[in-house]
Every structure is written in structure tokens, then in C-alpha cells.
XYZ file of C-alpha atoms in Angstrom:
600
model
C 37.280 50.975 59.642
C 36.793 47.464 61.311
C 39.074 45.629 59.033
C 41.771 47.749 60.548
C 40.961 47.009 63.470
C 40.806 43.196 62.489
C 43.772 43.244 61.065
C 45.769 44.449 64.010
C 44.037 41.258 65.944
C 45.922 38.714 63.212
C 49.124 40.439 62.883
C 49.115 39.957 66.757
C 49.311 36.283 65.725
C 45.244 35.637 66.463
C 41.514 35.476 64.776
C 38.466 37.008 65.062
C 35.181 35.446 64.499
C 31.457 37.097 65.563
C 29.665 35.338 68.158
C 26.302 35.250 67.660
C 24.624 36.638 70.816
C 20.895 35.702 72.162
C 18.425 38.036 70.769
C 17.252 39.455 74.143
C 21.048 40.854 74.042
C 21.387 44.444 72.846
C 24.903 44.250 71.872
C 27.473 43.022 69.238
C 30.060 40.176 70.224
C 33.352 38.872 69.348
C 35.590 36.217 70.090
C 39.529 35.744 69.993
C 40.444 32.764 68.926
C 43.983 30.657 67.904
C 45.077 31.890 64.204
C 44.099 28.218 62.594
C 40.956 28.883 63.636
C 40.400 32.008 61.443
C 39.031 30.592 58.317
C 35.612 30.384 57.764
C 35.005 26.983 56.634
C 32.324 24.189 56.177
C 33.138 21.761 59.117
C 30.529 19.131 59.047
C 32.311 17.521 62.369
C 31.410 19.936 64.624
C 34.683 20.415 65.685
C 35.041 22.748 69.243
C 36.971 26.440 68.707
C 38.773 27.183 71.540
C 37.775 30.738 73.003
C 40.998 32.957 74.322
C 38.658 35.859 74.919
C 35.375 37.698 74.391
C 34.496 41.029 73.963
C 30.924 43.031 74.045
C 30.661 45.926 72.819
C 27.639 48.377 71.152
C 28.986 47.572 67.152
C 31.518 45.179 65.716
C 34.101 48.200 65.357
C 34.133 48.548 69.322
C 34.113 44.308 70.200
C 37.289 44.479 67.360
C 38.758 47.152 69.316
C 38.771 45.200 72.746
C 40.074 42.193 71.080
C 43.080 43.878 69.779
C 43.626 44.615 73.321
C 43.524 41.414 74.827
C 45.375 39.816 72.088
C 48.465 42.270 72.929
C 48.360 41.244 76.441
C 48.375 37.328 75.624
C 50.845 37.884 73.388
C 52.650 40.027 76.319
C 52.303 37.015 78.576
C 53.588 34.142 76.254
C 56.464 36.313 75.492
C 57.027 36.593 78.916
C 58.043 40.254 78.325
C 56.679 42.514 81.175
C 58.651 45.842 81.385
C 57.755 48.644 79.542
C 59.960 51.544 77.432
C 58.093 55.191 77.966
C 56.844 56.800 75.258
C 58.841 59.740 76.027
C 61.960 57.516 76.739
C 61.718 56.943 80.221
C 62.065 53.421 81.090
C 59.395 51.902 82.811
C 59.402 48.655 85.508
C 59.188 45.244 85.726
C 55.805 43.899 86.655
C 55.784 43.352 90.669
C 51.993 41.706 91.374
C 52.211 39.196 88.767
C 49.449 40.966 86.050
C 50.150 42.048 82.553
C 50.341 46.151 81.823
C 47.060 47.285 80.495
C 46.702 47.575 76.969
C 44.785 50.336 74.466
C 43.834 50.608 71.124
C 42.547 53.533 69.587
C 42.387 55.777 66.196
C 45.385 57.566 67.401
C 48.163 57.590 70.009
C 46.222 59.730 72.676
C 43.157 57.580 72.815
C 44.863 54.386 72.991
C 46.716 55.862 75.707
C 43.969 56.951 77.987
C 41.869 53.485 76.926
C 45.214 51.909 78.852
C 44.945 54.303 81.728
C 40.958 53.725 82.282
C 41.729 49.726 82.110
C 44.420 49.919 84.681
C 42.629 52.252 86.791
C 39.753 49.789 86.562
C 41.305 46.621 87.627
C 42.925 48.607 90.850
C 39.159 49.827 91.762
C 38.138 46.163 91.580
C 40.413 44.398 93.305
C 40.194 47.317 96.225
C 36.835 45.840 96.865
C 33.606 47.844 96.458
C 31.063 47.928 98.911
C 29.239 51.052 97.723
C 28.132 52.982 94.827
C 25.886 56.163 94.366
C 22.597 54.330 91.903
C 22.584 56.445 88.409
C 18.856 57.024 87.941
C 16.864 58.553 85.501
C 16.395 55.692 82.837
C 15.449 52.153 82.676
C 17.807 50.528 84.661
C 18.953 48.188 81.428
C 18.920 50.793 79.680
C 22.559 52.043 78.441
C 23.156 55.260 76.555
C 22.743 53.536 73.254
C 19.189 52.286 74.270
C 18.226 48.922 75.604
C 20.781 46.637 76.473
C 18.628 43.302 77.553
C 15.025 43.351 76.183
C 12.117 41.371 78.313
C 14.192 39.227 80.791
C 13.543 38.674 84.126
C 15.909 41.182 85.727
C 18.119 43.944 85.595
C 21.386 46.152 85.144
C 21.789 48.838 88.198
C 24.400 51.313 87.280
C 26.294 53.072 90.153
C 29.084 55.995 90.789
C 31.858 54.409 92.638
C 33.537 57.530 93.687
C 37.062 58.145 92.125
C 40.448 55.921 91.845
C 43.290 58.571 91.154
C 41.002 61.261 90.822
C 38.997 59.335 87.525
C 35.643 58.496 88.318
C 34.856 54.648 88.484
C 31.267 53.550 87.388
C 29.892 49.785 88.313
C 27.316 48.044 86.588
C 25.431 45.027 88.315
C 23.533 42.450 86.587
C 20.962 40.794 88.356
C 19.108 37.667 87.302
C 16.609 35.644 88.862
C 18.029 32.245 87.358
C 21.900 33.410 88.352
C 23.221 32.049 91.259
C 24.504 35.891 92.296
C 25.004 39.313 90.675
C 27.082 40.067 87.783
C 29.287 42.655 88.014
C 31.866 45.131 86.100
C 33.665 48.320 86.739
C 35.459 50.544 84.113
C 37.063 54.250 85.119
C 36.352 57.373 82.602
C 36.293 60.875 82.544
C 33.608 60.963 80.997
C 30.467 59.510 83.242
C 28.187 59.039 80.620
C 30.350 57.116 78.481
C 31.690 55.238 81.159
C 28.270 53.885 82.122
C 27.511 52.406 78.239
C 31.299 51.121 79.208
C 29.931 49.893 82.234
C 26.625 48.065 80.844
C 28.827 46.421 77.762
C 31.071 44.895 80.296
C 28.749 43.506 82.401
C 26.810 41.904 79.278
C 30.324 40.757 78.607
C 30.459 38.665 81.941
C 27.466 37.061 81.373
C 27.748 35.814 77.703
C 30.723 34.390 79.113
C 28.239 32.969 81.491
C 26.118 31.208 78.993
C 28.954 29.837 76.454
C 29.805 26.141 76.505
C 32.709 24.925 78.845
C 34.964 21.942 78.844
C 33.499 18.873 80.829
C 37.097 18.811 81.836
C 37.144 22.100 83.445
C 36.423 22.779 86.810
C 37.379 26.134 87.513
C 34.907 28.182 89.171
C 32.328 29.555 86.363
C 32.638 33.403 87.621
C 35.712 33.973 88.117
C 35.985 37.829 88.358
C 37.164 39.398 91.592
C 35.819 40.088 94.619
C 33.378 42.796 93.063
C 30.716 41.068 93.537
C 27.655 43.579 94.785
C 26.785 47.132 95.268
C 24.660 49.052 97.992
C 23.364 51.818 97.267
C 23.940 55.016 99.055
C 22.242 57.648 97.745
C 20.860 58.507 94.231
C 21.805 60.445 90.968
C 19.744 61.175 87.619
C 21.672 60.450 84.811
C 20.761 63.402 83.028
C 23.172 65.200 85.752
C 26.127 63.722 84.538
C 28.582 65.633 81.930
C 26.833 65.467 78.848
C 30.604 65.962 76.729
C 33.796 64.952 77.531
C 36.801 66.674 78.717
C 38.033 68.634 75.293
C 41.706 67.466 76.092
C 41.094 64.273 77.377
C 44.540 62.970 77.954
C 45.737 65.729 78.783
C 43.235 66.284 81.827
C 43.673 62.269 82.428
C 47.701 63.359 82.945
C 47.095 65.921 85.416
C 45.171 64.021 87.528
C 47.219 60.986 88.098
C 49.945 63.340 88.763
C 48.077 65.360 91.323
C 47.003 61.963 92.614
C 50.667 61.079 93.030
C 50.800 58.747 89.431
C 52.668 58.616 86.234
C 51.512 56.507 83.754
C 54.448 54.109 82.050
C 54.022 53.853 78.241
C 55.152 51.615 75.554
C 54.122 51.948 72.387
C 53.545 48.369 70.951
C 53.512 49.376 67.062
C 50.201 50.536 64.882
C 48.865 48.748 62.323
C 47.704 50.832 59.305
C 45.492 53.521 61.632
C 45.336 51.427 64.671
C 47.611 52.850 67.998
C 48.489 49.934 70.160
C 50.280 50.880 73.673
C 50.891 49.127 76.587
C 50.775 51.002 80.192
C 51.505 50.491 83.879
C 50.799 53.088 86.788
C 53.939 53.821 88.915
C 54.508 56.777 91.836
C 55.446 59.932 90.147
C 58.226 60.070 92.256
C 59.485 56.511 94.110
C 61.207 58.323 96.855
C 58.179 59.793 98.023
C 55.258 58.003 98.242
C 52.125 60.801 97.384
C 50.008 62.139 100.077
C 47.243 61.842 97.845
C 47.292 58.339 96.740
C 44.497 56.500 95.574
C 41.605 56.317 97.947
C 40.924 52.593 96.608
C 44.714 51.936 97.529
C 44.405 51.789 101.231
C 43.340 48.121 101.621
C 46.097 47.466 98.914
C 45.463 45.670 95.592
C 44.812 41.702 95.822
C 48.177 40.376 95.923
C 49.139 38.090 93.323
C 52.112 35.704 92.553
C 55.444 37.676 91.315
C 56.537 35.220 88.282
C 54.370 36.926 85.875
C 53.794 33.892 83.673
C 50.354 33.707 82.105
C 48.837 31.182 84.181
C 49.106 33.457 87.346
C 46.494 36.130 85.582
C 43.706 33.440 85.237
C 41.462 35.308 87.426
C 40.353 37.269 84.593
C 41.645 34.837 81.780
C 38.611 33.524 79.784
C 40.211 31.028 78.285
C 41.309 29.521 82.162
C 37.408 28.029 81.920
C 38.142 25.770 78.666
C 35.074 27.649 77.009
C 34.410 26.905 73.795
C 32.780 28.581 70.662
C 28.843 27.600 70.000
C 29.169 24.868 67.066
C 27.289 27.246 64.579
C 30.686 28.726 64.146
C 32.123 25.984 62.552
C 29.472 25.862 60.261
C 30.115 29.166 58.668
C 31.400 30.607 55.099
C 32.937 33.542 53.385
C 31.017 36.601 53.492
C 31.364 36.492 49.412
C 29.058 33.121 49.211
C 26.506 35.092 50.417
C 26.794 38.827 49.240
C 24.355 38.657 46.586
C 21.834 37.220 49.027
C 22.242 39.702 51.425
C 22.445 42.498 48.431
C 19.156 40.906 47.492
C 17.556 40.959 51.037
C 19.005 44.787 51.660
C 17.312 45.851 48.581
C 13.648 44.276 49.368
C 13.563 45.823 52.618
C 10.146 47.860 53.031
C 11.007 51.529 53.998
C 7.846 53.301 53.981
C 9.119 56.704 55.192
C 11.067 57.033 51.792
C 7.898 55.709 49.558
C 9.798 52.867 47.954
C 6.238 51.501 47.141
C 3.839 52.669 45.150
C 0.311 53.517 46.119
C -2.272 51.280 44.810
C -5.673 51.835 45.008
C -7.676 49.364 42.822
C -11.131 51.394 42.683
C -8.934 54.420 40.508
C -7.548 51.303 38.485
C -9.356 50.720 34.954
C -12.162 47.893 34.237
C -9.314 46.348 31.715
C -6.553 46.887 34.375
C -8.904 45.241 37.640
C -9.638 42.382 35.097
C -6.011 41.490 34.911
C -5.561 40.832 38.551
C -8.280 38.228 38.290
C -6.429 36.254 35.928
C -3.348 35.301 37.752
C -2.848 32.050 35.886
C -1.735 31.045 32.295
C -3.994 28.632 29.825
C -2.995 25.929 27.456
C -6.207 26.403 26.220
C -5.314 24.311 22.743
C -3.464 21.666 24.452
C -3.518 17.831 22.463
C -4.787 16.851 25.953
C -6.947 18.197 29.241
C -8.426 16.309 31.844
C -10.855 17.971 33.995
C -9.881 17.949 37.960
C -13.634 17.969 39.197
C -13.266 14.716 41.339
C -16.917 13.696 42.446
C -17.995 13.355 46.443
C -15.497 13.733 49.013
C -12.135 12.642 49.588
C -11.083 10.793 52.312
C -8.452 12.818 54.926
C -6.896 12.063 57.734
C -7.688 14.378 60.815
C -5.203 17.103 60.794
C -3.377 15.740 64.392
C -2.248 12.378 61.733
C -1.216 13.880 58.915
C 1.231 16.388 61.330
C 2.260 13.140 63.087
C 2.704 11.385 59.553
C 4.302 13.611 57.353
C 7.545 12.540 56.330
C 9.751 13.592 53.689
C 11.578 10.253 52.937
C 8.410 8.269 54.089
C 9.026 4.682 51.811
C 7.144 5.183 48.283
C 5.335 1.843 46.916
C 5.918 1.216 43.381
C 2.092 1.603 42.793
C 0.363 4.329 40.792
C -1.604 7.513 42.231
C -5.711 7.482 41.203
C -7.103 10.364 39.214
C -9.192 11.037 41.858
C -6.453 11.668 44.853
C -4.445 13.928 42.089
C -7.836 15.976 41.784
C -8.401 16.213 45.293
C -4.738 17.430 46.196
C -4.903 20.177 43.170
C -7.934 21.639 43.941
C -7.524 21.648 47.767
C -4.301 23.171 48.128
C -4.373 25.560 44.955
C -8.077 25.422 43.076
C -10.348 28.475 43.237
C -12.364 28.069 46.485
C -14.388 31.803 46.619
C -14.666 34.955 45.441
C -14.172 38.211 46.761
C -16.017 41.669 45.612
C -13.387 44.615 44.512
C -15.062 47.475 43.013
C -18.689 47.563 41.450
C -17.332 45.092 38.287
C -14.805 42.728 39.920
C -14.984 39.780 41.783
C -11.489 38.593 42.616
C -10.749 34.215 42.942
C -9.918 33.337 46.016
C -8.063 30.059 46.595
C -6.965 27.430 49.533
C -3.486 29.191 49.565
C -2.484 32.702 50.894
C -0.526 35.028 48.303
C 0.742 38.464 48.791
C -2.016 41.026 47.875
C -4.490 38.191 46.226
C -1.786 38.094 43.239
C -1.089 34.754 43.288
C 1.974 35.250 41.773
C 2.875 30.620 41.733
C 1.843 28.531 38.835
C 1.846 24.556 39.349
C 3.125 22.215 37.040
C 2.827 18.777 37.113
C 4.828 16.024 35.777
C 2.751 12.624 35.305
C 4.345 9.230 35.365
C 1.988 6.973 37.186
C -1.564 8.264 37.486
C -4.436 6.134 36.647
C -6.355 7.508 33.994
C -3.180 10.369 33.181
C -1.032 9.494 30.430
C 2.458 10.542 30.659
C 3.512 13.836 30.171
C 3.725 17.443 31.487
C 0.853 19.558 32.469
C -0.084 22.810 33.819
C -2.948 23.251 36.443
C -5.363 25.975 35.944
C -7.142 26.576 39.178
C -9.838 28.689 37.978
C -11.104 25.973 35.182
C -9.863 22.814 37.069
C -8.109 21.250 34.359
C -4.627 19.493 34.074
C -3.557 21.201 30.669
C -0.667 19.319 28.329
C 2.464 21.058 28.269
C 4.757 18.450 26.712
C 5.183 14.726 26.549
C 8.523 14.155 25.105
C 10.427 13.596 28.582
C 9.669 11.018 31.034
C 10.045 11.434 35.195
C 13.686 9.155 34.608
C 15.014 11.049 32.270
C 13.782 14.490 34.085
C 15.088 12.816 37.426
C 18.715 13.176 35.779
C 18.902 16.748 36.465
C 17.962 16.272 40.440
C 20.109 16.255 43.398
C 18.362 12.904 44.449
C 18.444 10.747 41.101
C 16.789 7.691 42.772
C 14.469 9.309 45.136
C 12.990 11.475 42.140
C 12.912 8.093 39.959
C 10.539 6.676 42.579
C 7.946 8.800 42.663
C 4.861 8.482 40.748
C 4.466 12.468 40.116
C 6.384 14.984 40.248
C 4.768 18.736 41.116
C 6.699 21.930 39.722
C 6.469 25.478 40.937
C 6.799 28.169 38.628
C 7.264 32.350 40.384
C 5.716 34.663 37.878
C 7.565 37.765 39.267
C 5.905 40.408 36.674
C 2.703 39.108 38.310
C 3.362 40.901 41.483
C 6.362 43.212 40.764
C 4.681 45.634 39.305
C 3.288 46.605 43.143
C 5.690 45.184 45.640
C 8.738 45.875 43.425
C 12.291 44.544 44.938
C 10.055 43.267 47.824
C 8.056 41.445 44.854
C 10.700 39.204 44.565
C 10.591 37.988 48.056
C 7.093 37.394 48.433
C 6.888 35.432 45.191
C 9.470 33.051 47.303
C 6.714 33.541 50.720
C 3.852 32.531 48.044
C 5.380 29.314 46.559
C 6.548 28.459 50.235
C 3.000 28.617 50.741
C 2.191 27.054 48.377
C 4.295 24.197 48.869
C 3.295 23.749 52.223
C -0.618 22.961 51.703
C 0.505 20.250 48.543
C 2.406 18.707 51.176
C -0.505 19.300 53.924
C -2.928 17.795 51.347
C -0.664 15.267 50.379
C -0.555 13.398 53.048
C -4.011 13.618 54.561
C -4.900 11.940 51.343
C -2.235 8.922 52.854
C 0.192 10.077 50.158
C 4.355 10.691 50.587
C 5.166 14.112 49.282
C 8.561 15.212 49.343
C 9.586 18.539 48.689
C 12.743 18.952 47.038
C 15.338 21.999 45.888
C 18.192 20.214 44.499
C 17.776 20.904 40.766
C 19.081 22.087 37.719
C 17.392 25.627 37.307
C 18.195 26.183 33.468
C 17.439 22.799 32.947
C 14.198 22.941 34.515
C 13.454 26.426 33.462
C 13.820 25.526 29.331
C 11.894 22.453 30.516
C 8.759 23.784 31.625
C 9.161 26.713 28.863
C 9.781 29.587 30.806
C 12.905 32.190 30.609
C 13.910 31.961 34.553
C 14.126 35.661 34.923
C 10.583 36.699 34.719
C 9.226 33.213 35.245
C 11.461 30.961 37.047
C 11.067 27.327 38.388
C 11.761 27.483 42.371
C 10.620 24.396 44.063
C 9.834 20.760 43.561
C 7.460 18.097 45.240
C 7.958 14.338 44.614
C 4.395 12.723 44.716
C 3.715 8.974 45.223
C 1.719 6.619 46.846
C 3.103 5.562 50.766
C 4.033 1.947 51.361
C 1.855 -0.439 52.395
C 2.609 -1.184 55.758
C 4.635 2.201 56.371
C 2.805 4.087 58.762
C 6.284 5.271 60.300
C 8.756 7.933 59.298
């Protein structure tokens, strides 16, 4: 479960957070970060989150399980506390090149054990300095054993065999990149090849999102600060398809043997589970320190980088992410709880098209009835006996601005003047951006309206509604447009746009306007076909919508202003409708621009 393995990463004394990664990045990302930065919260400052370390991985459950790791060994290095106690009971040593044991994590004892092994192994194959690698053919060469790992950049991952370190083989993985000043590189040690190499490709992708995060202008540490493993020439060639296709069945067991026969005994302290989370710490030592092994490590005969013997945390900033002052994109501060949004995300899950499982049904309108192809003809309502109806039919043509103005013009908070909008420009904007404008042949006894607005499968499933406060020749009131007969239709007259306004976000703003346009989703009008999915595109339809009112809007040298913060219920008994099978969604505030304002 990953909130086990989150919560082994704050009872280490740290947070988590997910780090949104760039979209060409096949991969899942998370950052450590200081324990007061662990709540999600609205911060409209902007404020920087320190970064103590990141961690790539295929899923969250894996990037969790890395950062449990590295929090144990910061919290290893502020304690200070660098000799180990043996599993088994035999006491281990005192750290002699300065670095922190290696830590693993796993879903039991064994596995976090031989993730502790692999790391240490690891860092000794790096710092022995690699020169040359066997390439790993056979696929893409970004391509990890999960699938793609970087989609449609300009470069590549090469994946090599690195020979062994203590009789484990060692795979490299080398990211190259036109725009990077030199190769990225990363080396991990497994048993198992094939796993090793996804190892190999998340750790690379690891180096270079730390590559692209944010730094400190303060900082002037050198931005890739990982090793002397730097390149890779290849010596010969193997298909990937070669290597072991399971691993080991007793994997620690066989990882054991091997150091042993290599002359190694691997130091364990167990650092205490949390819930179903194992959590060790290791160091490699001689198996016996009397006799030094004939068959040492073949990486070992340049020796390890040296490295100061004090063992405080500032001597291991060679690998320490948090050495380059990085910070957190801001996004992260401007977060939430996952619970603000679970019925959103509920709601998106469940409108998700999935054809292979036939969530939709099959629609054919020539097997529908006359009566039943009628209907979808008449997506509108009438207020046929309304007191009042004024035809929108406005004669000749309007006058527009060119379509480069009105996208250089539109505004939202353009200045309103305190004059009144003409009968005329009302018409025009109606009738442009939702009136009937063609017709379109379905079946031998159909012809279907077309209008100025696209709509999921021609239902039209938006209704407009439009308050009237200033319009010449337009009493006061509310009215309903019907696109097919042109006609403003009286709903009701016994609220003004003030008192209305009340029930805004933007009491003032709405109060200047001279009309007010209201949307109104009929969901039965298109949920009968698209059905969870109808609900989003009667959302894609009024967004539509609402987009060629304001479009029209202004090329008539009007200020539209579209406009969300609102009362739903109050709106919703308003305009007359129930709000769960016909709901208000959107608002526009209408009025005439400024005189004089030709500017934002």
C-alpha cells in the first residue's frame, strides 16, 4: 500500500509531496521535503519548499519507497550515528570514508536487505570509475521494461552491462541530450538484469529532473554533481531479450553467497518497520579482516574515491540533492487535500469513454422513429404564452470588428459606461453566437437546425437566458432565447439585475452591467446517448457556448464578462429550473464599453 510506505517517510521525521513531472517524462516523481512542509495548503505567497531529495520511479508506490530510504540516511547523518548492530548480532563498524551505510526498504526483511546491498554495491561501481559497458540492444533505446520512458525529445537513454562488482552485475544508463551540456548518467547493481535496467532508466530520469528543478540564486555548487561516471563506450553488443527473463528464486540468499565468495559480508541493522514496511541499514565489510579476499571486487582495484573521515552530513554532498538549494516548482504550494477534490475526480473517472466495455450505447438515428428523430430537432424550450416577446430579427448587417481586434480587445474587466445596449446589438449577438444558421438532412423526414455554436452530437444540450436591465426598446425582466423562432421570450419580471447581483461573487461588477446572459445545461437532452460522459459535454457545450457570446460580444464593441461566482440554488429557483436535470452553469455580464476605453 503507498500510505505505508508514506507513513514510514513521516515517522522518519519528513514529508512527501508528488512532483509533477514534464509530460514527455514516462515516470512518477516524488520529493522529500522538511515535516512543516507536509500539509497541503492554499499559499497564495508563493512561498519556496525546500527539496531534501527526489526520487523517480515507474508508480508512486516505488518513488515512496526510495524516499523512505533517503530519509533514513538523513536522519542517519543528523544523528551523527554511523555504526551498525548485525541483524544476526554481530556488530558491525564505524564508517571509515566518510558516507552513510546504504539504506532499504521493502515489503519484508529480505528485500529491504538486498535493496541495501544493490545500493551499496552501486555507489562502489561508480566511484571505481567506468569507462566501459557492453550496449543492451534489442529495444528503443528510451525504452525501459515498462515501455517508454521519454516520449519525442531530442535524444536518448543507452543502457549498458558494466560487468560485475562482487560478483552482482552492474547496469549503466546514459542520458544524452542535445541541449545538456554532457551525458547523464546512473548505475544500480541487481541480480536480476532486466530489472536492473528499468532501475537503471528510472535513475537516470532521476538525475535529470533534478536537472530541470529550480535552484537557489544563492547556490553555486556545480549543477551535476554525481561522480565521476560520467560516459560509457561501448564494447560490444547484447539483445535484451538475452537477459534472465526471472529472477533468482532465493534472491538474498544467492545475493549472500556471492559477496562471500567475492570475499564480503554484508553488515545489517535493522532500523525498525513501520506497519509492513522493513527498513535496514547496511555496510559491506571483508568477510574475514585478517585476510583480505583473493577475489575482491574487480571495481576495487583503483580504490573507492576517498572521502573525508568525520562522517558529518555535509561531507556526503556529492550525492546530496539538497547541497544545490533546489527548490520545489511553486505549483506545490498551491495545492489541497485530496478530499476537496474526490468528487471531481469520482465524476471525471466515471465519464471516461471505454469503448472496449460498450459503456455507450449504439445510436443509429435512421432505426429511430419519425416521433423520436423529431425530438432531436427541438433542442430548445418555448414560452410560447409569455406577457411579452420581442422578435430578434435585427434588419441589415451589424457592424464587427475584424477578428485580429476583437482578440486584441477582449477584456474581461474592460471599463463598462453607464449607457444602455440597442435592441439591435442584443439581436445581433443572440443570433450570431446561438440562432439557427442551417439545416442539415438526417433520414428521408428530418432536417436537423444547425447553429453558430458546436454541441456534442447536434444536441445542443445549453439554453440562454437573458436578464434585461438596460436595453433600448427591452423592458426589464427575464427572458429566454429561442434560437429556432428568434424571439426573446418573458420568463419573469419581478427581480431586477441589483437585486439578482446580490447573489454574485462580484456584487458591483454584476451591478454595472447593462445585461446579464444565463446558461442553463439540459443534461436529459444529451444523457440519454452520452450517459456519464453526457454530463461532461453539456459543460464542453456551454463552454462553447460561452465563448462565441463573448467572441460576438465584443466585435460588436461590447464588454462581456464571463463570470462563475454565483449562488447555484439561488440562480437555479431563479430561472425555474430544478439544478439536477437542468442546472444554471455559467454567467456573462453584458454592457456597453467606455467611451474612450479602447485598452484592457
Amino acid at each position: 500500500m503507498d500510505e505505508d510506505m508514506l507513513r514510514c517517510v513521516t515517522e522518519q521525521g519528513f514529508a512527501a509531496r508528488t512532483l509533477p513531472l514534464p509530460l514527455y517524462v514516462r515516470a512518477h516523481a516524488e520529493v522529500l521535503v522538511p515535516a512543516a512542509d507536509a500539509g497541503e495548503r492554499l499559499d497564495l505567497r508563493a512561498a519556496d519548499i525546500p527539496l531534501l531529495d527526489v526520487a523517480v520511479a515507474a508508480d508512486r508506490r516505488g518513488a515512496l519507497r526510495q524516499l523512505v530510504e533517503r530519509a533514513a540516511v538523513l536522519r542517519i547523518l543528523r544523528s551523527g550515528r554511523d555504526s551498525l548492530h548485525d541483524s544476526d548480532g554481530d556488530s558491525g563498524s564505524d564508517a571509515r570514508d566518510g558516507s552513510p551505510p546504504a539504506v532499504g526498504a521493502g515489503d519484508s526483511h529480505d528485500e529491504a536487505v538486498a535493496r541495501a546491498i544493490y545500493q551499496e554495491l552501486a555507489r562502489r561501481r561508480a566511484e571505481s570509475g567506468i569507462e566501459k559497458g557492453t550496449l543492451i540492444t534489442g529495444r528503443d533505446q528510451a525504452d525501459g521494461p515498462e515501455g517508454v520512458a521519454l516520449r519525442g525529445v531530442d535524444g536518448r537513454i543507452d543502457r549498458y552491462l558494466l560487468g560485475e562488482t562482487a560478483g552482482v552485475p552492474a547496469v549503466g544508463a546514459v542520458l544524452r541530450l542535445d541541449r545538456l551540456e554532457r551525458p547523464l548518467c546512473a548505475v544500480v547493481c541487481d541480480l536480476w538484469e532486466r530489472r536492473g535496467v528499468e532501475r537503471a532508466v528510472q535513475a537516470v530520469l532521476r538525475e535529470f529532473v533534478v536537472t530541470t528543478l529550480p535552484r537557489r540564486e544563492d547556490t553555486d555548487r556545480e549543477p551535476f554533481p554525481y561522480g565521476d561516471f560520467h560516459d560509457v563506450v561501448a564494447v560490444g553488443e547484447t539483445d535484451f531479450e538475452t537477459l534472465a527473463p526471472l529472477p533468482p528464486r532465493d534472491e538474498t540468499g544467492e545475493l549472500r553467497d556471492r559477496l562471500r565468495l567475492h570475499g564480503h559480508r554484508a553488515s545489517v541493522r535493522v532500523l525498525g518497520p513501520a506497519d509492513r514496511t522493513a527498513l535496514v541499514a547496511c555496510r559491506l565489510e571483508p568477510a574475514a579482516k585478517s585476510e583480505p579476499s583473493a577475489e575482491s571486487d574487480p571495481s576495487a582495484e583503483s580504490g573507492p574515491a576517498k572521502r573525508p573521515t568525520t562522517g558529518t552530513e555535509d561531507d556526503w554532498r556529492p550525492r546530496d540533492v539538497a547541497a544545490l538549494g533546489l527548490r520545489a516548482p511553486r505549483q506545490l504550494s498551491l495545492t489541497y487535500e485530496r478530499d476537496d477534490v474526490r468528487i471531481g475526480r469520482v465524476y471525471h473517472e466515471n465519464s471516461k469513454m471505454r469503448t472496449a466495455y460498450g459503456t455507450l450505447p449504439v445510436v443509429d438515428i435512421a432505426e429511430m422513429s419519425p416521433p423520436a428523430r423529431r425530438l432531436l430537432g427541438q433542442a430548445y424550450r418555448d414560452f410560447g404564452h409569455a406577457r411579452r416577446q420581442y422578435p430578434m430579427r435585427p434588419a441589415g448587417e451589424p457592424r464587427l470588428l475584424t477578428l485580429d481586434q476583437v482578440v486584441r480587445r477582449r477584456r474581461s474587466w474592460a471599463a463598462m459606461g453607464d449607457g444602455e445596449l440597442t435592441r439591435a446589438e442584443l439581436a445581433h449577438l443572440l443570433t450570431l453566437s446561438y440562432g439557427t444558421t442551417g439545416a442539415a438532412v438526417a433520414g428521408q423526414d428530418l432536417r436537423l437546425p444547425l447553429r453558430a455554436t458546436p454541441s456534442a452530437g447536434g444536441l445542443y444540450s445549453s439554453d440562454l437566458f437573458v436578464l434585461v436591465d438596460r436595453v433600448t426598446g427591452v423592458e426589464p425582466g427575464l427572458y429566454y432565447f429561442h434560437p429556432g423562432k428568434r424571439l426573446l421570450q418573458l420568463v419573469d419580471d419581478e427581480r431586477t439585475l441589483a437585486e439578482v447581483a446580490e447573489y454574485t461573487g462580484y456584487r458591483e461588477r454584476a451591478g454595472e452591467a447593462a445585461a446579464m446572459v444565463v446558461y442553463v445545461g439540459a443534461f436529459r437532452r444529451n444523457q440519454w446517448k452520452y450517459r456519464e460522459r453526457g454530463y461532461r459535454t453539456v459543460l464542453l457545450d456551454c463552454g462553447h457556448l460561452a465563448q462565441s457570446v463573448v467572441t460576438t460580444a465584443t466585435s460588436l464593441g461590447l464588454v462581456a464578462h464571463p463570470m462563475i461566482a454565483f449562488v447555484d440554488d439561488y440562480f437555479n429557483a431563479y430561472v425555474g429550473v430544478d439544478g439536477v436535470e437542468d442546472a444554471v452553469l455559467y454567467l456573462t455580464l453584458l454592457g456597453p464599453r467606455r467611451t474612450g476605453d479602447e485598452a484592457a
